[in-house]
Amino acid sequence: MPLLFSGFFFSTLFIAAGKVRPLEVKIAAPHYPLNAGSRKQIICETTGSRPRAILSWWLDGKKIGAGTTDTVSDGGNLTVSTLHLVPTPNDDGKILSCRAENPAVPNSAIEDEWTIRVHYAPIISLALGASISPSNIKEGSDVYLECNIRANPWVSDVTWQFEDHYVVSNKSAGIIISNQTLVLQSVRREHRGRYRCLAGNSEGQSVSDYLHLLVQYAPVCKLSDPKVYGVARAEVVNVTCEVEADPPDVNFRWALNNTLEVVNLQKWWSEGSRSVLSYTPRTLAGYGLLLCWGNNVIGGQREPCVAKIIPAGKIEKVESEVRRKIEGIEEKIEVSKGEAQEKIGNLERRISELENRQNNFQTSPELMYVRSTVKYLRFDGQTSWADFKTQVNVISSTNGWTDLIKTSQLVASLRGSAAEVHQGIPPEKLTDLVTIENALESKFVDSHLTQFYRTELKTRRQKPGESLRILAADVERLMSLVYADYPLDVLC
């Protein structure tokens, strides 16, 4: 019975002839590869047969379909059969034959062959190395992933992805890519997840299915920070210990570390990767750190999970003390702000008086001489540069100084860290007023930072897992930055 071959369609044309065996049969095949999935006509011709020859198509020795129609011409001498071929990747390399036969002449069959070449996009599959059991991969094992590829033409590139992010070779991290193989040396639990490989050629880009890599590992604590329990004496508290592990069937043990000794505990129950301890501190020695370890078939937990047991009320007392401290600091700052504003007002009035004095006596030579006796305040960077600069401008204006005199007087007034500024100025610029003022402003003007720190102070809240001691220290730091010109004893 004829073989029905998927992807092939036939049209055969018949013309009658005489009783002579076929002399020749030839496949008019293209001289270039076919593209998978694209229809192509293949023609076979035979001559010399009388009556007409019967043409049939064969693929790797198996007959293709039935119901062909031959076209006969040249008085029955020429018979033509056309095969409509839709090749698949599996047809690449197979032998296509066209057979011509005169049924009236015994042993008259002759045939022509053509090797099919098919171009197709990569066909990819991803698998673990042959020697690796997917259910028996433990932390510390070496894992090989093989990207199996069929392609014509061959692929131009092979890439790898882990959780949809590209993977690159990193020998120091134990990740090696070699041709179609991805090597993971000493795998860790972080390597668990979905892998796939990608490859492309001139026919297209292909990607494999995901391979989900499982890595078995010993228990590790689910929470990184210790949980704190405030418990009264003789009070019962249930303390939970949760770990991550594969396999998740975990055995637990508990202990108390009170700095004097480590005591094993017994009253607990567990289910899977979770254990709950019922604990009652009865004496002062009953407070301290509760430690929990897990163990599965892979191994024991290296670092225990920790819970802190402290006397009830201690947390509330600390929180209350911190709140009281903050409120006291804010109250002192408000008082100091009022005092500072008063001092600023006095300074502004003094500046106004000096300016008025300059305007009233500007034409008196005697007073011009007297004005030169007004002296600078010294500037060491510990006070406000803006206030000092205002005083400099007023005194300079009052004395009628030129920029050169003003510059020399400004440099002479600098002390401490302020004096270090002009050391970084080129010698030819030491007499340039603008250069020196800009250098001082870049070092000591921080009004833009003050607003930033003020916003941080207003919105500062305790973060998850943050101790109150750290919170209080950070609040004091922000206050010292916001109110840098205030006396230190006000902020402490």
Short mmCIF file of C-alpha atoms in Angstrom, two decimals, residues 1 16-17 68 87 146 164 168 176 216 223 225-226 239 247 249 294 318 324 366-367 371 396 400 416-417 468:
data_model
loop_
_atom_site.label_atom_id
_atom_site.label_comp_id
_atom_site.label_asym_id
_atom_site.label_seq_id
_atom_site.Cartn_x
_atom_site.Cartn_y
_atom_site.Cartn_z
CA MET A 1 0.00 0.00 0.00
CA ALA A 16 0.08 7.46 -24.31
CA ALA A 17 3.03 5.89 -26.21
CA THR A 68 0.04 10.80 -9.62
CA PRO A 87 10.14 19.98 3.40
CA GLU A 146 23.88 20.90 27.87
CA ASP A 164 15.36 35.69 31.96
CA VAL A 168 28.14 35.50 31.28
CA ILE A 176 31.87 28.79 32.87
CA GLN A 216 19.19 20.78 47.96
CA LEU A 223 14.84 36.08 59.06
CA ASP A 225 17.59 39.99 62.23
CA PRO A 226 16.76 38.70 65.72
CA VAL A 239 8.74 31.86 70.08
CA PRO A 247 14.23 19.04 51.49
CA ASP A 249 11.62 18.05 56.42
CA GLY A 294 17.58 23.02 62.02
CA VAL A 318 13.48 52.84 76.18
CA ARG A 324 11.28 62.40 75.99
CA GLU A 366 38.44 113.57 59.21
CA LEU A 367 35.78 110.91 59.52
CA ARG A 371 36.51 105.04 59.65
CA SER A 396 34.85 97.91 53.57
CA GLY A 400 36.11 103.25 51.57
CA GLY A 416 42.05 77.90 61.25
CA SER A 417 40.31 75.95 58.48
CA LEU A 468 15.95 52.88 69.34
#
